[in-house]
Short mmCIF file of C-alpha atoms in Angstrom, two decimals:
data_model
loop_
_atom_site.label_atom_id
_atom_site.label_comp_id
_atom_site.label_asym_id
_atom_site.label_seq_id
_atom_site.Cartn_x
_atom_site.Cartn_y
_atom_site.Cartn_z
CA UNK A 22 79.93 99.69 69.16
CA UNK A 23 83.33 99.01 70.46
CA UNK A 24 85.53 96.12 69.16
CA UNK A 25 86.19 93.34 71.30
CA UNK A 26 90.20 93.98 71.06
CA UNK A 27 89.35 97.74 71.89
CA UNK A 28 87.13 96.33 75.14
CA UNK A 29 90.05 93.75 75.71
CA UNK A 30 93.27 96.21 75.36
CA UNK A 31 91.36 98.73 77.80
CA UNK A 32 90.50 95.97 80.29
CA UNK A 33 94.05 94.77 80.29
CA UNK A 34 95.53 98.46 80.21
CA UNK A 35 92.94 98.80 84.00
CA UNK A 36 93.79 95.72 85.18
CA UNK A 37 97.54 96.45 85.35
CA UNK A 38 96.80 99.89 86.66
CA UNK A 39 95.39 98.11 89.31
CA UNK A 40 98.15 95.76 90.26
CA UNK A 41 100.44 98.60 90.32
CA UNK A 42 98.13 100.35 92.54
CA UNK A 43 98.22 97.37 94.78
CA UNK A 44 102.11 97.26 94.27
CA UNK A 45 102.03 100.59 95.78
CA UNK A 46 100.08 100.01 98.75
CA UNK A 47 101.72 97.13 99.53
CA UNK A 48 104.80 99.33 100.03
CA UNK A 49 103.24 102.06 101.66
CA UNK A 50 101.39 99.46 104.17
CA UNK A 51 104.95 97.70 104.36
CA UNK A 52 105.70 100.69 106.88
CA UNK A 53 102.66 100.02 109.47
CA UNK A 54 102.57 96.09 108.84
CA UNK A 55 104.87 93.47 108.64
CA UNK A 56 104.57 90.78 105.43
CA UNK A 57 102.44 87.76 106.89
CA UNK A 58 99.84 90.69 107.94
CA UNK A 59 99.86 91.84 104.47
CA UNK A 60 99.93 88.59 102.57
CA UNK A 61 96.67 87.20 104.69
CA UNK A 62 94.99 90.69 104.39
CA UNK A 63 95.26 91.22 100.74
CA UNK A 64 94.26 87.11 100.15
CA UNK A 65 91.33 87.52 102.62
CA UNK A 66 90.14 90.85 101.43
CA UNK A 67 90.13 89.12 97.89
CA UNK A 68 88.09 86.07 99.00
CA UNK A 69 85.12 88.27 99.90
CA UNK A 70 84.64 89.93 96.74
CA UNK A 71 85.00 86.69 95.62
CA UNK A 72 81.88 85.59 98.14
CA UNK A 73 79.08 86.43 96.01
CA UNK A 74 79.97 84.32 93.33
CA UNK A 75 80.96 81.50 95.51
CA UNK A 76 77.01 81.35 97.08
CA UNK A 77 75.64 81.13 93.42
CA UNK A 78 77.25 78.40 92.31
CA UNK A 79 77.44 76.66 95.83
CA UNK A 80 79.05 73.17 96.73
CA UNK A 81 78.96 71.93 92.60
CA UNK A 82 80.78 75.06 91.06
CA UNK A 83 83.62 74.28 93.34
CA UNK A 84 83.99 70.85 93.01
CA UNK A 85 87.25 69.80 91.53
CA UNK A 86 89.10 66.46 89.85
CA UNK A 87 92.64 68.42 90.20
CA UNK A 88 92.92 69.18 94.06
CA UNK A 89 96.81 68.35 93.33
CA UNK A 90 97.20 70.71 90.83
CA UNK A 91 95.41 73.29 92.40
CA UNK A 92 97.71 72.92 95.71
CA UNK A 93 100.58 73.27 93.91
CA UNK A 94 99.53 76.33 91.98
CA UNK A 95 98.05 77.60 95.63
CA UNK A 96 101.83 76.77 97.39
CA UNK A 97 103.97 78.60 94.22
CA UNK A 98 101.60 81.31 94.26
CA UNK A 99 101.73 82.39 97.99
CA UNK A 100 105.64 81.84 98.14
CA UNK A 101 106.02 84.00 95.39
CA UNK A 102 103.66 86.53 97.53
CA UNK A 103 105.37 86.60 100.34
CA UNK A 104 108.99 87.21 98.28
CA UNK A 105 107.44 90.09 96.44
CA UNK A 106 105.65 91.69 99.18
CA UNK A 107 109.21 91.89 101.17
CA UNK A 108 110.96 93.34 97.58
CA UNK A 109 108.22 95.88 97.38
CA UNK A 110 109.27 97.05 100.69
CA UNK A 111 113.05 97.21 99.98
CA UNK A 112 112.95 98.21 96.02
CA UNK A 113 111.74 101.58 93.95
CA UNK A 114 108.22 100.45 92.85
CA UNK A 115 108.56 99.95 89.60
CA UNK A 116 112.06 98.16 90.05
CA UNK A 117 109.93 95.45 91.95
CA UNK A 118 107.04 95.30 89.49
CA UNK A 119 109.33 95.00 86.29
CA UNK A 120 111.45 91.92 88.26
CA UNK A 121 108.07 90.61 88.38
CA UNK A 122 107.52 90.51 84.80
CA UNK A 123 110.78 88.73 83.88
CA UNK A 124 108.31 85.30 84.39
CA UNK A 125 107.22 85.45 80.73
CA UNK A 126 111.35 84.57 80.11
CA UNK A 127 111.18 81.78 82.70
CA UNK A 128 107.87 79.88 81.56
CA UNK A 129 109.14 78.49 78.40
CA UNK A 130 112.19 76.67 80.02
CA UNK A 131 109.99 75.15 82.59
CA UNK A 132 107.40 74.46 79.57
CA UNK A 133 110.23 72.67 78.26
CA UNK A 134 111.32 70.41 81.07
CA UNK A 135 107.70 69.96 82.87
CA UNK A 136 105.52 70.29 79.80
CA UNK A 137 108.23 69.17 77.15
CA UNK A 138 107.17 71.50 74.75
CA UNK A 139 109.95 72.88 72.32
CA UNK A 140 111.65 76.11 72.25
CA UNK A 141 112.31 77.57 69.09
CA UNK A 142 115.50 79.87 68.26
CA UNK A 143 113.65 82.87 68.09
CA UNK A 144 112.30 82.16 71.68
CA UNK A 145 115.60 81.77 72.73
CA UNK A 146 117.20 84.47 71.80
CA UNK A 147 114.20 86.32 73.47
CA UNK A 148 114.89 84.74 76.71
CA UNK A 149 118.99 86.21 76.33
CA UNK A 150 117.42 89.45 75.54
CA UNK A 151 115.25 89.03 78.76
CA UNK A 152 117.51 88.45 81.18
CA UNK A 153 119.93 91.63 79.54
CA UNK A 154 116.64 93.99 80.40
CA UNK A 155 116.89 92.41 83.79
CA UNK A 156 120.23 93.03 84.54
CA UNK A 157 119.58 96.69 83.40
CA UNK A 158 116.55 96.83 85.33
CA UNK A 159 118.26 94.88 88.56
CA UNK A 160 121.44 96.38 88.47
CA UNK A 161 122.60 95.01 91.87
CA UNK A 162 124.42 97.55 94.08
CA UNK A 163 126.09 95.91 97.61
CA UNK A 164 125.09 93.22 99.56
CA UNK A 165 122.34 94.08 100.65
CA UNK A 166 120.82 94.87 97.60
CA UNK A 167 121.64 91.49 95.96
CA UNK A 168 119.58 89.50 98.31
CA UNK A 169 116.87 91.67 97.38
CA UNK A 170 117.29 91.10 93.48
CA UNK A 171 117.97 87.62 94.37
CA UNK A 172 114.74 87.33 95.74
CA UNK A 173 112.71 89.37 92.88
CA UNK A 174 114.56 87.08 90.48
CA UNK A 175 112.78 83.24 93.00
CA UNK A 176 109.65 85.82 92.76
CA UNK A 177 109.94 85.74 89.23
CA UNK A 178 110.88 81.92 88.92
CA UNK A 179 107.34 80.73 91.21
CA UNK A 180 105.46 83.29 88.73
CA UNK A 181 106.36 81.18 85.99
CA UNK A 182 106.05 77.83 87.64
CA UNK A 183 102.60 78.77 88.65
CA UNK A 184 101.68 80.51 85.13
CA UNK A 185 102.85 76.27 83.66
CA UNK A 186 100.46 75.11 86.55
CA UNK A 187 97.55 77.50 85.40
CA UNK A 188 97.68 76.01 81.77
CA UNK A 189 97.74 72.60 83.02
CA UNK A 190 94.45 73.22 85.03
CA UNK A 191 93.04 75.42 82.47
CA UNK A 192 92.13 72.87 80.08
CA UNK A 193 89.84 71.39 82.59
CA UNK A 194 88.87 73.92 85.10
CA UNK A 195 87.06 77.64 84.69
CA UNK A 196 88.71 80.84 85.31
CA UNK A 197 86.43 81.31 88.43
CA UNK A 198 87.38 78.62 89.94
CA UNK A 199 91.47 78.55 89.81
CA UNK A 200 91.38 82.25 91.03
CA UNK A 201 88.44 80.74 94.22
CA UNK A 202 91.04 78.01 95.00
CA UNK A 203 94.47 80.01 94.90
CA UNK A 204 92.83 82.69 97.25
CA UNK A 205 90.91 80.64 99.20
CA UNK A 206 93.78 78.18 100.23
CA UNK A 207 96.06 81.26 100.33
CA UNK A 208 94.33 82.85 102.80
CA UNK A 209 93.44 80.05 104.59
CA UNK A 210 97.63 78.73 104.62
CA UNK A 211 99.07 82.19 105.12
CA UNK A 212 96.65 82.90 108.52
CA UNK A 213 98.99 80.73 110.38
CA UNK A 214 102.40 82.59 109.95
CA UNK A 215 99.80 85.70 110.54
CA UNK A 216 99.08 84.80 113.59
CA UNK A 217 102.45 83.34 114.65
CA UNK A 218 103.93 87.47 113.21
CA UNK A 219 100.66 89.08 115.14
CA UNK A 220 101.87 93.04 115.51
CA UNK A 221 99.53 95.75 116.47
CA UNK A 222 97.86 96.98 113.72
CA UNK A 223 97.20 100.57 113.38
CA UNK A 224 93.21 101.70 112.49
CA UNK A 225 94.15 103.95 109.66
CA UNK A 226 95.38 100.89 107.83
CA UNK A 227 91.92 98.95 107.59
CA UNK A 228 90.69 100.96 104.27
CA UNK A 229 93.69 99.85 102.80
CA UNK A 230 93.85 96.40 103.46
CA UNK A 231 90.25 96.28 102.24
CA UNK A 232 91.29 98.34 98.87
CA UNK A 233 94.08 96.39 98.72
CA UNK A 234 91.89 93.19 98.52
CA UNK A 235 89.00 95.01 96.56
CA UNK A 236 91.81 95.69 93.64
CA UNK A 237 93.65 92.62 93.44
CA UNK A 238 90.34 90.56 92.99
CA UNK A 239 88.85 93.16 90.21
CA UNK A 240 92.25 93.28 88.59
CA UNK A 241 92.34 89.42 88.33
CA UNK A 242 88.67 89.46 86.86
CA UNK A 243 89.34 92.10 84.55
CA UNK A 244 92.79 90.14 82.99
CA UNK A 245 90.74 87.14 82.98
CA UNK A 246 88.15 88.93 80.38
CA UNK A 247 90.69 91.25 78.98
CA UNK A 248 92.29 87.76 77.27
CA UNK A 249 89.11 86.13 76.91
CA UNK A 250 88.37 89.07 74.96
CA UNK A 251 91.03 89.34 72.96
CA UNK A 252 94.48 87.22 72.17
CA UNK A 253 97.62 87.80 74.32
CA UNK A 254 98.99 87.98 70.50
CA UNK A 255 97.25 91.11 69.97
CA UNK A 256 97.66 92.77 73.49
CA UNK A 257 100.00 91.23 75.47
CA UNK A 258 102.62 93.87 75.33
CA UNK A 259 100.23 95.85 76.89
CA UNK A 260 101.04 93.83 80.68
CA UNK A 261 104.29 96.63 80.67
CA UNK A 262 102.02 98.85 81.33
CA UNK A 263 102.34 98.24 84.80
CA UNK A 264 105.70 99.18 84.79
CA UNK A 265 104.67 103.03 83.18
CA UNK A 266 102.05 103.17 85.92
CA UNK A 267 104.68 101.96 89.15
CA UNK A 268 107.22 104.78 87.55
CA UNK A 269 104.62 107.32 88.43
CA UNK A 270 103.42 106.35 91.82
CA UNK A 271 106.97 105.93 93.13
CA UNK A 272 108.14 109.15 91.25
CA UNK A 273 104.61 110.58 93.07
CA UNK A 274 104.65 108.99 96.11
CA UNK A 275 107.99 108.24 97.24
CA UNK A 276 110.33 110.73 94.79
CA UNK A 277 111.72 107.64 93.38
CA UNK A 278 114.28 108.19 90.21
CA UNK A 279 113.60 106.65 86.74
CA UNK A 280 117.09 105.73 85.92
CA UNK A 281 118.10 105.02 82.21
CA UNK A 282 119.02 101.61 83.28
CA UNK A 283 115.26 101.29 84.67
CA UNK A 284 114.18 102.57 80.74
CA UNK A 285 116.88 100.72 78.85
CA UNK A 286 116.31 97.43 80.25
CA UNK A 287 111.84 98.16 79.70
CA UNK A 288 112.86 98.27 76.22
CA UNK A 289 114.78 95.14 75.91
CA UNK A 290 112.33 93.37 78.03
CA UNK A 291 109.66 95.01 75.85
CA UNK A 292 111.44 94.37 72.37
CA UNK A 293 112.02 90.50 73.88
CA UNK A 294 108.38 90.05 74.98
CA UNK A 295 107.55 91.40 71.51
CA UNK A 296 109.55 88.47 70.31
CA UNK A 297 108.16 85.98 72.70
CA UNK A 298 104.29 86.24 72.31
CA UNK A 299 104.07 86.39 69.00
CA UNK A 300 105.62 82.54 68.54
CA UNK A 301 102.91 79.66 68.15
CA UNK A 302 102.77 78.45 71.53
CA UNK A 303 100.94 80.71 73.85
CA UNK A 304 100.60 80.91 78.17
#
């Protein structure tokens, strides 16, 4: 019988898979569709897997004390959405998706301020060692491409803000439920600029949208048990995964280099999560 830290790592190791999957048709869809199309497809998508679950429990599951909170999680998490959607469309894959995982660097400073909890040395030092793998992994090049790491770098920012919000609600509210509310008021806020953006939409981009959907909302299930499962302690490192699997779809897909600077700055990223998770406090 399989250890539940064997079951956990392999969950986590899928779920990431997953997101990168969804990284990559994001920027494969970015071609056919414009942003607000894919933001309110991929949130809507998710909300119907989500369906079954939300007729079992009915009107009492989703009742909630925290409506605040969980409209300020909703608002962070759809601006950071839209702001990584567009840098999947303008960055190499796994450029985008390792900008993405800088948050981990940004949640204990906003821990500290909003949640006043204390940063020790060793965290800090992390966080410096965070922001070098960034740089690596960044490396702005012209104008242009500094709006686009300035916007990867905001991504990264709302990630953390809404990974503080998460831990505020979590204390009081179920897994289920924060994931029902962010997609639910996420698709129902992002249907406006959808319609206000309305494009043609081409028919051989339905089964994507739908996959799309179909892999966010199993890859946000199977995170949620990977770390129920087991401690982020013990397998957190494993979230850079994502990064190994975007490296091979854009290599794949869209002959997209692996630079050193892209593997130099994993590492330090890597070496500084190592640092990071393994202090007392934990997101």
């Amino acid at each position: 019988m399989s250890s539940p830290l064997f079951v956990g790592a392999c969950c986590l190791v899928l779920a990431e898979a997953l997101f990168a999957g969804v990284g990559a048709l994001v920027k494969y869809l970015s071609v056919y569709l414009n942003q607000s199309q894919l933001v309110f497809f991929r949130n809507l998508f998710a909300l119907l897997v989500f369906a079954p679950w939300i007729l079992r429990v009915g009107m009492v599951g989703l009742k909630t004390d925290y409506l605040g909170l969980h409209l300020l999680r909703s608002t962070s998490g759809l601006v950071a959405m839209y702001c990584f959607f567009y840098v999947l469309a303008n960055l190499p894959l796994a450029q985008a998706m390792m900008a993405l995982l800088v948050a981990p660097f940004i949640i204990p400073i906003i821990s500290r301020v909003w949640l006043k909890e204390l940063i020790s040395h060793k965290s800090m030092m992390a966080i410096g060692l965070g922001f070098i793998g960034a740089a690596f992994v960044l490396r702005p090049q012209g104008e242009g491409m500094n709006l686009f790491v300035l916007l990867a770098l905001i991504c990264a920012t709302l990630v953390a803000f809404t990974k503080c919000t998460i831990r505020k609600l979590s204390g009081s509210e179920p897994p289920s439920r924060i994931v029902f509310y962010f997609t639910g008021l996420a698709t129902l806020v992002s249907l406006v600029p959808f319609l206000i953006n309305w494009q043609p939409m081409p028919a051989n981009t339905w089964p994507w949208l739908a996959l799309m959907g179909l892999m966010a909302a199993i890859g946000q299930l199977l995170m949620t048990k990977a770390f129920q499962l087991a401690s982020p302690v013990r397998i957190g490192l494993l979230t850079y995964s994502s990064v190994l699997f975007a490296a091979f779809l854009g290599y794949w897909f869209w002959q997209e280099p692996v630079s050193v600077g892209l593997i130099a700055g994993t590492l330090l990223i890597v070496w500084a999560a190592n640092l990071t998770i393994r202090q007392r406090w934990l997101w």
